[in-house]
Short mmCIF file of C-alpha atoms in Angstrom, two decimals:
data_model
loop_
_atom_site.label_atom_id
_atom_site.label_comp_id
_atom_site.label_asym_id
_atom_site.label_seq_id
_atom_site.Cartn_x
_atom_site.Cartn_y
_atom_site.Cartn_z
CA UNK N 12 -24.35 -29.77 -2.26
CA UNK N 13 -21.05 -28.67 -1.19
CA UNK N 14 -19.38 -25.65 -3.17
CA UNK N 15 -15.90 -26.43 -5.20
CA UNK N 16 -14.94 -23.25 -2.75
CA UNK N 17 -16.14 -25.34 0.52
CA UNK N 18 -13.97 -28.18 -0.21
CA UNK N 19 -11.08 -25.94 -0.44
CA UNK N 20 -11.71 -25.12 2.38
CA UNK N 21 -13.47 -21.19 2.00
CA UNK N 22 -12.12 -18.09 0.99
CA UNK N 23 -9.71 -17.61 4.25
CA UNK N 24 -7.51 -20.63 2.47
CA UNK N 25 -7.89 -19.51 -0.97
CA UNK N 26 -6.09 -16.35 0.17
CA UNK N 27 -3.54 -18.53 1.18
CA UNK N 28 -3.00 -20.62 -1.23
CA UNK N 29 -3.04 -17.77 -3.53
CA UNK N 30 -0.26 -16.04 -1.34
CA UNK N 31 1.52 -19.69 -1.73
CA UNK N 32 0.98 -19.94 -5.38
CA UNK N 33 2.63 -16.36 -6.16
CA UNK N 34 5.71 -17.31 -3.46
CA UNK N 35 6.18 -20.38 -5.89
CA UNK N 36 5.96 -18.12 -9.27
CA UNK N 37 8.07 -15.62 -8.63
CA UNK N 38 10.88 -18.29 -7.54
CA UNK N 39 10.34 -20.36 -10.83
CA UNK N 40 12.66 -19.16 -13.63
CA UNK N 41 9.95 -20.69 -16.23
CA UNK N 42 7.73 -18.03 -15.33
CA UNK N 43 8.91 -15.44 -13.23
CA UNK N 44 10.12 -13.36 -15.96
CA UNK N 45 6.49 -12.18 -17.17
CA UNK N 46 6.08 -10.72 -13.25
CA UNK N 47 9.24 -8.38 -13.52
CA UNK N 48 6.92 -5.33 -13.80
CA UNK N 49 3.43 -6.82 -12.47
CA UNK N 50 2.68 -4.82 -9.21
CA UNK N 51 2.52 -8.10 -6.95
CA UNK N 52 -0.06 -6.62 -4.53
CA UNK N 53 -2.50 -5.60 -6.71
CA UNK N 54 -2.51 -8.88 -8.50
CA UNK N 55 -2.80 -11.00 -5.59
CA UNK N 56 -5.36 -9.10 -4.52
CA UNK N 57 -7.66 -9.48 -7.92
CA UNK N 58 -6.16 -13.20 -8.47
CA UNK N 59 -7.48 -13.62 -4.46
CA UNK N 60 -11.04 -11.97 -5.43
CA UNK N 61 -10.69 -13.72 -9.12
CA UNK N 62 -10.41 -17.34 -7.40
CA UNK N 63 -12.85 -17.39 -4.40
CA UNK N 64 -15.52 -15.98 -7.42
CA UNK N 65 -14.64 -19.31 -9.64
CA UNK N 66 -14.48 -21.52 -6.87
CA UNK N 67 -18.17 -20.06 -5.04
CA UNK N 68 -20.21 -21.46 -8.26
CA UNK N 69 -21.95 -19.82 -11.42
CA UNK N 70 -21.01 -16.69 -12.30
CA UNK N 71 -21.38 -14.44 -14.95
CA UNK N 72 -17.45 -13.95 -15.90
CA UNK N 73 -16.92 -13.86 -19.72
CA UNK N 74 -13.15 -13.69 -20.16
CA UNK N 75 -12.32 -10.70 -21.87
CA UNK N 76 -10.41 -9.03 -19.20
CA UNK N 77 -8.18 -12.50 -19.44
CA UNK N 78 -7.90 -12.12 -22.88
CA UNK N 79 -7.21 -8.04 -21.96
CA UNK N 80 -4.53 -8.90 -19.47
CA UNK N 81 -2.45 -11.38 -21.14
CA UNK N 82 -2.43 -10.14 -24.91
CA UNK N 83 0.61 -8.10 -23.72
CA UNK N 84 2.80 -11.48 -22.51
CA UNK N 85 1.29 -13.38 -25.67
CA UNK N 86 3.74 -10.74 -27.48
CA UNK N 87 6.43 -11.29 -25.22
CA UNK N 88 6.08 -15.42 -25.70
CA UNK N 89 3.49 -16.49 -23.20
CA UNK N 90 2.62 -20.30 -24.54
CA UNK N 91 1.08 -23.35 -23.23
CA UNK N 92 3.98 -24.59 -21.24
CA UNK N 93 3.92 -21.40 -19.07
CA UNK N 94 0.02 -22.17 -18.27
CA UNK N 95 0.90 -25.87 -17.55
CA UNK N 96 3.71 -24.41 -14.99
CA UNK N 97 1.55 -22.25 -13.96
CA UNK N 98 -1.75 -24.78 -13.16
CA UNK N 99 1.36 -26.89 -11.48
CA UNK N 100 2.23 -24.68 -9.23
CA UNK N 101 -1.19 -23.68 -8.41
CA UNK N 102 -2.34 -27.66 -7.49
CA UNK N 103 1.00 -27.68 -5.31
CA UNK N 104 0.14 -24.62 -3.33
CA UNK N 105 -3.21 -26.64 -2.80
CA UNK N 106 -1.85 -29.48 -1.98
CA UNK N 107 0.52 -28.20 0.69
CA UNK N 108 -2.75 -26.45 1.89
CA UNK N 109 -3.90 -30.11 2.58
CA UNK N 110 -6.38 -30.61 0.12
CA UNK N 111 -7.88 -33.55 -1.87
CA UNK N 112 -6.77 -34.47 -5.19
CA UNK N 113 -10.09 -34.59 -6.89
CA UNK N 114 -10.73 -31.14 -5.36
CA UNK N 115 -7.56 -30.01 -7.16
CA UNK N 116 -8.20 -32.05 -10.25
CA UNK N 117 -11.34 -30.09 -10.27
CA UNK N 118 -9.38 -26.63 -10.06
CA UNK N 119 -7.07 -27.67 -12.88
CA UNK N 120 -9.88 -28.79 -15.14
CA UNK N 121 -11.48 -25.07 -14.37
CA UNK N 122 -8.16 -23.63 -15.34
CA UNK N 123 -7.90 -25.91 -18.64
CA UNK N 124 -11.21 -24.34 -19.30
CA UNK N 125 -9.74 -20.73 -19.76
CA UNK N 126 -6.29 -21.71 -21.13
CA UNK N 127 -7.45 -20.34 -24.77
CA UNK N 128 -8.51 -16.93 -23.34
CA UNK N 129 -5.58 -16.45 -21.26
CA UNK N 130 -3.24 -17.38 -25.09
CA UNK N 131 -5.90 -14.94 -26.85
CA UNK N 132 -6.72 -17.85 -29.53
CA UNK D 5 -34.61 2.06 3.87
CA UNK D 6 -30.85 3.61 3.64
CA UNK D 7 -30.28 6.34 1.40
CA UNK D 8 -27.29 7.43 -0.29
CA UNK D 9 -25.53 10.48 -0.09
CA UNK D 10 -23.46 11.38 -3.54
CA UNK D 11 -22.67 15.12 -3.59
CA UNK D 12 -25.58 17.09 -3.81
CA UNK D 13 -27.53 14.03 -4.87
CA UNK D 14 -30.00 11.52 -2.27
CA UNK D 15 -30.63 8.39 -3.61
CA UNK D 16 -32.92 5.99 -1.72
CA UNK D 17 -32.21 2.46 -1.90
CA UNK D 18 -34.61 -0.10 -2.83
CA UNK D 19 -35.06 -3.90 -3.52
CA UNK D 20 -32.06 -5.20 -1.96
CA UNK D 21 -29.99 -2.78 -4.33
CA UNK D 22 -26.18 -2.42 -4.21
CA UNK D 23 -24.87 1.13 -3.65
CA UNK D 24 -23.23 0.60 -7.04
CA UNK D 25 -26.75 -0.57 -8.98
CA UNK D 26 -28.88 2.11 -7.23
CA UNK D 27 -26.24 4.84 -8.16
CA UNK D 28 -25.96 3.78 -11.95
CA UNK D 29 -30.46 3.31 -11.71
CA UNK D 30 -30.51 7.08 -10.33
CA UNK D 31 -28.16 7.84 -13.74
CA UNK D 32 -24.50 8.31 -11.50
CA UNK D 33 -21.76 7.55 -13.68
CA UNK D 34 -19.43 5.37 -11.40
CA UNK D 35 -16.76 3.16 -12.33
CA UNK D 36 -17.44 -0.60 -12.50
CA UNK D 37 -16.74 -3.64 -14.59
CA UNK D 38 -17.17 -7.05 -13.53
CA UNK D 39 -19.83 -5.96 -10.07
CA UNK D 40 -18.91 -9.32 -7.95
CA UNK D 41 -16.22 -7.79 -5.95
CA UNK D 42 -13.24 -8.73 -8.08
CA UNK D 43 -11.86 -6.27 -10.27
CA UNK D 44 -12.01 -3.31 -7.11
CA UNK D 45 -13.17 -1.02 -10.46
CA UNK D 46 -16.23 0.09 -8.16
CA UNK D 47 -13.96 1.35 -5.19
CA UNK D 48 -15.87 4.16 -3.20
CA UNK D 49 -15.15 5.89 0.24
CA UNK D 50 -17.67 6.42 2.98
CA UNK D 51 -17.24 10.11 4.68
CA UNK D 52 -19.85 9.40 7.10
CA UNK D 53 -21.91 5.83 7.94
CA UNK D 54 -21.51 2.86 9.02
CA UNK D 55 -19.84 0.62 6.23
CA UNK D 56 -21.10 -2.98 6.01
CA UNK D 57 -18.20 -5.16 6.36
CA UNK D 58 -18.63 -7.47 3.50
CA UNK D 59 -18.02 -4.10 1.43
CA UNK D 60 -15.04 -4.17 2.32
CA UNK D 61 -13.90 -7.96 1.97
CA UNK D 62 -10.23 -8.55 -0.06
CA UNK D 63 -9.60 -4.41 0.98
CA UNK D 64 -6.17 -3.52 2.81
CA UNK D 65 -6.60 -2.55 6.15
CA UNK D 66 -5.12 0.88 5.15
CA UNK D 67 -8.60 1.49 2.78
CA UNK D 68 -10.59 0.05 5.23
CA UNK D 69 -9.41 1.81 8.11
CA UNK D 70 -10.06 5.31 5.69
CA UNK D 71 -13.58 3.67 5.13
CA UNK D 72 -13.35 2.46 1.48
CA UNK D 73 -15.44 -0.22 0.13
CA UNK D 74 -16.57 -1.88 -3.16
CA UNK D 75 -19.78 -0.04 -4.38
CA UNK D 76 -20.82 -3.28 -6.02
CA UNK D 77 -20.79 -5.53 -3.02
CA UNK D 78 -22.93 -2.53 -0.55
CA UNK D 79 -25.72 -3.27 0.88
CA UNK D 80 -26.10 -1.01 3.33
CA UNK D 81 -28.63 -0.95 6.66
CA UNK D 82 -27.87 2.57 7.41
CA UNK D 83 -27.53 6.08 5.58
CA UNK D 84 -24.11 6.50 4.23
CA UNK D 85 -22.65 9.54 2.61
CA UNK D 86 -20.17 8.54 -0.49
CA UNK D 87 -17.66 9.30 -2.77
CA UNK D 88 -15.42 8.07 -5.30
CA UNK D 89 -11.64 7.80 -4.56
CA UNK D 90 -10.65 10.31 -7.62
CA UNK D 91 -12.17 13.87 -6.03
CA UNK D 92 -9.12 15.07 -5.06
CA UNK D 93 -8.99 16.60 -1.66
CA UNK D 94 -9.07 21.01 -1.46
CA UNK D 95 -6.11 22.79 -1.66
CA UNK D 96 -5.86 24.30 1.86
CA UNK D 97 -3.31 27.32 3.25
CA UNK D 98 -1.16 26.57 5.41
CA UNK D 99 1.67 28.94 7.22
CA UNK D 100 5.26 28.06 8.03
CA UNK D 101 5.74 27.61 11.70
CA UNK D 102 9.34 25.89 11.78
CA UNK D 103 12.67 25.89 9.35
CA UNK D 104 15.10 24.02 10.69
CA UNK D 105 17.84 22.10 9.35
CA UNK D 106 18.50 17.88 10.39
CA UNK D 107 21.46 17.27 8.53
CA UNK D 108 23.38 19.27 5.55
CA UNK D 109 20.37 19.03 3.06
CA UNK D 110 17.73 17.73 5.05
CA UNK D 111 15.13 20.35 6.18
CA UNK D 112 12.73 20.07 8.98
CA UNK D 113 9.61 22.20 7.89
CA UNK D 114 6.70 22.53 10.41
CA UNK D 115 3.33 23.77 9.14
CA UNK D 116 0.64 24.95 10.63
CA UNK D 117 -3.08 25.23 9.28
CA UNK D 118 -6.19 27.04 10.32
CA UNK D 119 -8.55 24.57 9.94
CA UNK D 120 -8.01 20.82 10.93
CA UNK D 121 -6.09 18.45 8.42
CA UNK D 122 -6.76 15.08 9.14
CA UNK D 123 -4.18 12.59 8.29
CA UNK D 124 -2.30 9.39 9.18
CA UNK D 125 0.70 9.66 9.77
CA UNK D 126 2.81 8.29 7.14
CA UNK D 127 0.60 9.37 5.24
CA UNK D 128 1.88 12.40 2.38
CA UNK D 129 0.84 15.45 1.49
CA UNK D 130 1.33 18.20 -1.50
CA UNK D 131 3.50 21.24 -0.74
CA UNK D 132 2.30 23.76 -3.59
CA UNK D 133 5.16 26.19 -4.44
CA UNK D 134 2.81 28.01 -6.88
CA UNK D 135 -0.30 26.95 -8.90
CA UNK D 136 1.47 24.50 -11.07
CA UNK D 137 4.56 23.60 -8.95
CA UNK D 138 3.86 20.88 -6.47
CA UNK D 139 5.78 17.83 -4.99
CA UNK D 140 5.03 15.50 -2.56
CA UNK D 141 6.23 14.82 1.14
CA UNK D 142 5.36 12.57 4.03
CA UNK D 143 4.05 13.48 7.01
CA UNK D 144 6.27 12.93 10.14
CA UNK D 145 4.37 14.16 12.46
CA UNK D 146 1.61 12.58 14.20
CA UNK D 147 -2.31 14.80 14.82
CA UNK D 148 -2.95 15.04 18.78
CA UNK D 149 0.43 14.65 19.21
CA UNK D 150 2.48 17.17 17.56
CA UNK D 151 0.87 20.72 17.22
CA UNK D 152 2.11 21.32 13.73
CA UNK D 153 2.50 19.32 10.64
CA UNK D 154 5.97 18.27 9.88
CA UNK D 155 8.15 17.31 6.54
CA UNK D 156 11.98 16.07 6.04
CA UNK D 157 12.74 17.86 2.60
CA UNK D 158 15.53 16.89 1.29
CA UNK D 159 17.19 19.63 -1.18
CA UNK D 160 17.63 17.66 -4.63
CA UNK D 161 20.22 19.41 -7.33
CA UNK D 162 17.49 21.68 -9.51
CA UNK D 163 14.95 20.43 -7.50
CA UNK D 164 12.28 23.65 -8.16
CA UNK D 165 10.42 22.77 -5.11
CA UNK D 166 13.53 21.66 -2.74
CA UNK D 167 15.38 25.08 -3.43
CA UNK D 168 12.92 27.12 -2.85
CA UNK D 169 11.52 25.38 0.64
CA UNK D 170 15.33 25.36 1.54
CA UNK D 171 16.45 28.97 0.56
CA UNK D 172 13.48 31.03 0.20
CA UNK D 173 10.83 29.71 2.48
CA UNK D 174 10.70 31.71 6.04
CA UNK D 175 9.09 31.12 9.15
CA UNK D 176 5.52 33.18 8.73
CA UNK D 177 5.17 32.19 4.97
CA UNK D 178 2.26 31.24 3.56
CA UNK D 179 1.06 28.45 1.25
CA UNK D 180 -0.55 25.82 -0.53
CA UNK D 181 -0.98 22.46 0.87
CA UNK D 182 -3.56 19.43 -0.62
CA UNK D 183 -3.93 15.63 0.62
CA UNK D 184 -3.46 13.57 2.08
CA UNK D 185 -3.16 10.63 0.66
CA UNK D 186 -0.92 7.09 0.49
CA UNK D 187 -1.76 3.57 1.90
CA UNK D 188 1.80 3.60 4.17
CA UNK D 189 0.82 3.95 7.85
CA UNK D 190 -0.47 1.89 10.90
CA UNK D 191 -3.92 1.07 11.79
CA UNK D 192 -4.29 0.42 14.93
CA UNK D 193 -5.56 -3.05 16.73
CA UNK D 194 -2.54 -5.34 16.77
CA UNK D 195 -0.89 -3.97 18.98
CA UNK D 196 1.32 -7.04 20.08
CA UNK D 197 2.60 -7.47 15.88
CA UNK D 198 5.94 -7.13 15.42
CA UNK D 199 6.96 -4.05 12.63
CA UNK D 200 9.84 -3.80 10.65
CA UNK D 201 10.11 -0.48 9.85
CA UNK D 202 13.00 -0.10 6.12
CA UNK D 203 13.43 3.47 4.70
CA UNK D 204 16.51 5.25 3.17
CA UNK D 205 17.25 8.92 3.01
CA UNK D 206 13.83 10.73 4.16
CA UNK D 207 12.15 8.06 4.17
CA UNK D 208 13.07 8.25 7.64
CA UNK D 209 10.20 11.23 7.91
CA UNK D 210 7.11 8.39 7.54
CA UNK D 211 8.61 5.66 9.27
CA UNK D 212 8.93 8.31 12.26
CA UNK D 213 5.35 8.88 11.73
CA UNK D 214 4.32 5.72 11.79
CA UNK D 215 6.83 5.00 14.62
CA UNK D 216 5.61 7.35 17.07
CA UNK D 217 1.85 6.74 15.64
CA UNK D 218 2.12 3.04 17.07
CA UNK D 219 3.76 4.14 20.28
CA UNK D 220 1.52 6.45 21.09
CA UNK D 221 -1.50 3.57 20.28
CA UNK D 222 0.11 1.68 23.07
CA UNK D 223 1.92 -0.37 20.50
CA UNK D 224 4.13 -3.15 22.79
CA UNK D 225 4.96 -5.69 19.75
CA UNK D 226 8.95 -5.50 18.92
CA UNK D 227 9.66 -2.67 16.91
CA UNK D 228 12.79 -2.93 14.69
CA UNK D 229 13.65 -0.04 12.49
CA UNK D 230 16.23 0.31 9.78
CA UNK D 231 17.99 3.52 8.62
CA UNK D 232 20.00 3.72 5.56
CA UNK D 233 21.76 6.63 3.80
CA UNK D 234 25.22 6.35 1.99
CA UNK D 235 27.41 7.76 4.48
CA UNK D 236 27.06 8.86 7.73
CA UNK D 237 26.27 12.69 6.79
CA UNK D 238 22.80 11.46 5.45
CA UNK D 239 22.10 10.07 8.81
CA UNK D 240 19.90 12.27 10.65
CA UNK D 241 17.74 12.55 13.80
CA UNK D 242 20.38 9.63 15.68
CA UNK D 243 20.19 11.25 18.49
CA UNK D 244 16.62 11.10 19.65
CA UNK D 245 15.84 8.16 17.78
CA UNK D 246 18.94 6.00 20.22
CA UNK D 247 16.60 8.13 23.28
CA UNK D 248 13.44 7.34 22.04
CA UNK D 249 14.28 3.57 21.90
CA UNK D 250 16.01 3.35 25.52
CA UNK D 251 13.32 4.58 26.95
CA UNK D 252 10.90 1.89 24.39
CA UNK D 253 11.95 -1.27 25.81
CA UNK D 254 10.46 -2.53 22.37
CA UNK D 255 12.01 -0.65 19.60
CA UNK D 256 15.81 -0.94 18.60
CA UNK D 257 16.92 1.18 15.81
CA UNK D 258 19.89 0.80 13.68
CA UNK D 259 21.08 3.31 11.24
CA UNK D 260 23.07 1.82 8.84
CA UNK D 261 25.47 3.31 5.90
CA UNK D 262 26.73 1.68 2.60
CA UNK D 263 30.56 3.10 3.16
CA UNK D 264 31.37 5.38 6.78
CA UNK D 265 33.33 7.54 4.02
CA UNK D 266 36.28 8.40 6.59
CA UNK D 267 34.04 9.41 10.03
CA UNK D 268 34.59 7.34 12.77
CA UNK D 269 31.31 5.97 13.91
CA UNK D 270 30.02 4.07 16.74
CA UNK D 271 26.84 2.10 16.53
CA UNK D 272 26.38 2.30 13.18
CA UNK D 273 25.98 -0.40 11.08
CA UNK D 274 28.13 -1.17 6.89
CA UNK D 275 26.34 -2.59 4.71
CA UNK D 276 22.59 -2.36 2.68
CA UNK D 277 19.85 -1.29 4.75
CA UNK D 278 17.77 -3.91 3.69
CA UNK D 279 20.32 -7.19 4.04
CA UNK D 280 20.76 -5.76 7.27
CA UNK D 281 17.13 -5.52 8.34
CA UNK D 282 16.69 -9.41 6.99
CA UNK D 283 19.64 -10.81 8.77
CA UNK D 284 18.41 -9.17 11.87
CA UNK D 285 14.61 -10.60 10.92
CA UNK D 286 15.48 -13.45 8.95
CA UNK D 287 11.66 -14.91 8.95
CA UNK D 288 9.20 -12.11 8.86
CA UNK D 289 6.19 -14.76 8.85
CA UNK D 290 4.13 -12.65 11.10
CA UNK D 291 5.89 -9.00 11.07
CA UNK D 292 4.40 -6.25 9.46
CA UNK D 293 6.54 -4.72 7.34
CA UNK D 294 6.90 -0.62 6.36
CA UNK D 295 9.13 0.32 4.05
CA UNK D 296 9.96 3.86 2.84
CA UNK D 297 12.42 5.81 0.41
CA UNK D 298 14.45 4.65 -2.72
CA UNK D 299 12.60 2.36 -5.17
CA UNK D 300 14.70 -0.22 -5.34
CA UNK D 301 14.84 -0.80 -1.84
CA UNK D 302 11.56 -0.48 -1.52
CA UNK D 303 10.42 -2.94 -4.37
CA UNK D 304 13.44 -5.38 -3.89
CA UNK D 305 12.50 -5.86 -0.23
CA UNK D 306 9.18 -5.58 -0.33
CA UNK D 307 9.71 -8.67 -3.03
CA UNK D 308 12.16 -10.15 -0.40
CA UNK D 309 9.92 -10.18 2.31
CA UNK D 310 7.14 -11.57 0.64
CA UNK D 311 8.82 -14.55 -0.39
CA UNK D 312 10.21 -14.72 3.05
CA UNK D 313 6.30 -15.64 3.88
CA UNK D 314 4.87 -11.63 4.96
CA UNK D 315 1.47 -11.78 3.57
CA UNK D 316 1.31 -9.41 1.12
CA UNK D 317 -0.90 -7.58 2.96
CA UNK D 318 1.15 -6.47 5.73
CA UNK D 319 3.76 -5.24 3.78
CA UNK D 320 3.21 -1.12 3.72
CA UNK D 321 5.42 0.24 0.68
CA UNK D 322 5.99 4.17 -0.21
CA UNK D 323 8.63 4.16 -3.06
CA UNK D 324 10.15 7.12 -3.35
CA UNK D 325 9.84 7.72 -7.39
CA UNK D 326 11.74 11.19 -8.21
CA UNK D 327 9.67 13.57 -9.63
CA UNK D 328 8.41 14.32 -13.01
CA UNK D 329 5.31 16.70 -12.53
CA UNK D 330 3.79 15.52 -9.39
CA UNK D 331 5.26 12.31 -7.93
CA UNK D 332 7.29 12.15 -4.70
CA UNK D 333 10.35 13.24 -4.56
CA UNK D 334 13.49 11.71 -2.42
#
């Protein structure tokens, strides 16, 4: 059986994509303001290493540190329309990348899954 | 089976063990949170061994070129000797073999030390005025190359370690030195990349490190580097930098200044430093990009060039923030 990470096409293209994605956020005026003081290469280096884990399979991740690292933009009025512009973006990035639609669908559903974590409710 | 060197401890590894899991087993109190290579919490450097290369998977080439890795993901065939990235390096003497000057307030100091200091160039190190008075300042100069260690102070207004490396330091002096340390310098082994090199003031002095580092690693890619100070007086080191690059057929430099405040000046470019550097490399796809100096510059173009589609991991930024206790100085 063929990994959710295999169909995307391995790590190499996650690291792209997730150098695509962040191009796209810090352009979009919905969202870009809660990156102001995020030290962008540190970040894409976790979200890179963050990705390629949920993608590979099971793992053991428990979402604190999501809950940790957004509580802060919660405060500053981080709501569900910035994760819905955020899981946009991400399923363009992929899709420029060239790949399927149920293979994003699937990435989107994964993202839904930690949507309550990332709000802290 | 490999064992692990950790100070003065040896511990063995067994069972397919990480570094990080057969550290924490022998009771080793290293950093770590989520252990699958993510969160870089377990980030160790090898001082001697061979590091496996998965170790070092989602690392800058700048760690792995210094031999970091992530404890968690080390599984090691061969005997390594570790330690974590927090044991700061010795404070080491040093003695003051030049004290010149580059421009008004721009100082050339050469050190020299007794024992060998390895660094990159680019790289920076601390110049210790007493025990509790240190600042930092990059390294120019580049080890095999240059005989002595070399730093572009600039004298800042009350600046307790400027002052007294401009007006009391003497050739002969003695003092404290400790590093090095910073992720802003070439590694060698793309030689054909092109480099934009971006610094302001003297952030000239790590740029020229890394400048002459790449040239003298054979370095043929195009080499474009970008000098900016406010007005011509901050300009420094013109001179051999137009020499150096007519006899590179692959570097151009251009020193640019916001206003030429009066002075007439050929070959130098008006404007910002860093609208000029992107109109003259519009799509930095596949440069590698160094930039050194004033904050903004460095954070507003290192921004720029990233969306301009540099990975982020070939952009090489050392922002100059002015000091409050220990942090670099412009």
């Amino acid at each position: 059986m063929t990994t959710l990470l295999e169909r995307l096409g391995g790590e190499a293209a996650v690291d792209q994509a997730v150098e695509r994605f962040y191009r796209k956020v810090l352009r979009d005026e919905r969202i870009n303001q809660f990156f102001d003081d995020v030290d962008m290469d540190r970040q894409i280096a976790k979200q890179k290493g963050f990705l390629t884990m949920v993608f590979g399979g099971p793992n053991h991740y428990t979402g604190r540190d999501l809950r940790e690292g957004h509580r802060h933009l919660v405060g500053r009025g981080l709501d569900d329309s910035h994760v819905d512009a955020v899981i946009e973006l991400l399923g363009e990035s992929l899709r420029e990348l060239g790949v399927e639609d149920d293979a994003i669908m699937e990435v989107a559903a994964i993202a839904e899954t930690v949507r309550d974590d990332v709000l802290n409710r | 089976m490999a064992s692990i060197r950790f100070g003065d401890r040896l511990v063995t590894l067994r069972d397919d063990l990480s570094v990080l899991e057969a550290l924490l087993d022998a009771g080793l109190e290293i950093p770590n949170d989520c252990r699958a290579g993510v969160c870089q919490s377990c980030l160790m450097q090898a001082t001697a061994g061979p590091v496996p290369e998965d170790a070092q998977a989602g690392l800058r080439d700048t760690l792995r070129s210094q031999g970091y890795f992530l404890a968690c993901r080390c599984h090691p065939r061969h005997d390594l000797e570790v330690r974590l990235p927090a044991a700061r390096p010795m404070r080491v003497t040093a003695v003051v073999s030049g004290h010149e000057y580059l421009a008004q307030d721009i100082l050339r100091l050469r050190l020299s030390t007794g024992a060998e200091f390895r660094y990159r160039p680019g790289q920076y190190l601390t110049l210790w005025r007493d025990e509790r008075q240190g600042r930092c300042y990059s390294l120019a100069s580049v080890p095999g190359r240059d005989p002595h260690l070399e730093l572009h102070i600039r004298r800042i207004p009350g600046g307790v370690v400027s002052n007294w490396a401009h007006d009391q330091l003497r050739t002969g002096d003695r003092l404290q030195i400790q590093g090095p340390a910073g992720e802003c310098f070439y590694v060698p082994g793309n030689p054909g990349r092109c480099l934009l090199l971006v610094g302001t003031g003297t952030g000239l002095a790590p740029l020229c490190g890394i400048l002459r580092d790449a040239l003298h690693h054979g370095h043929w890619g195009e080499i474009q580097l970008f000098h900016g100070a406010a007005g011509p007086s901050g300009l420094y080191l013109v001179q051999e930098l137009r020499d150096m690059a007519r006899r590179c057929a692959n570097l151009h430099y251009s020193p640019c200044v916001l206003d030429l405040q009066g002075s007439p000046c050929d070959d130098v470019e008006v404007g910002a430093v860093g609208e000029l550097a992107l109109s003259t490399v519009p799509e930095p796809r596949d440069w590698k990009v160094y930039l050194c100096g004033a904050p903004r510059l460095v954070n507003n173009l290192r921004k720029q060039a990233f969306l301009a589609g540099t990975g982020m991991d070939d952009i090489y930024a050392d922002a100059f923030v002015p000091s409050q206790g220990l942090k670099k100085t412009a």
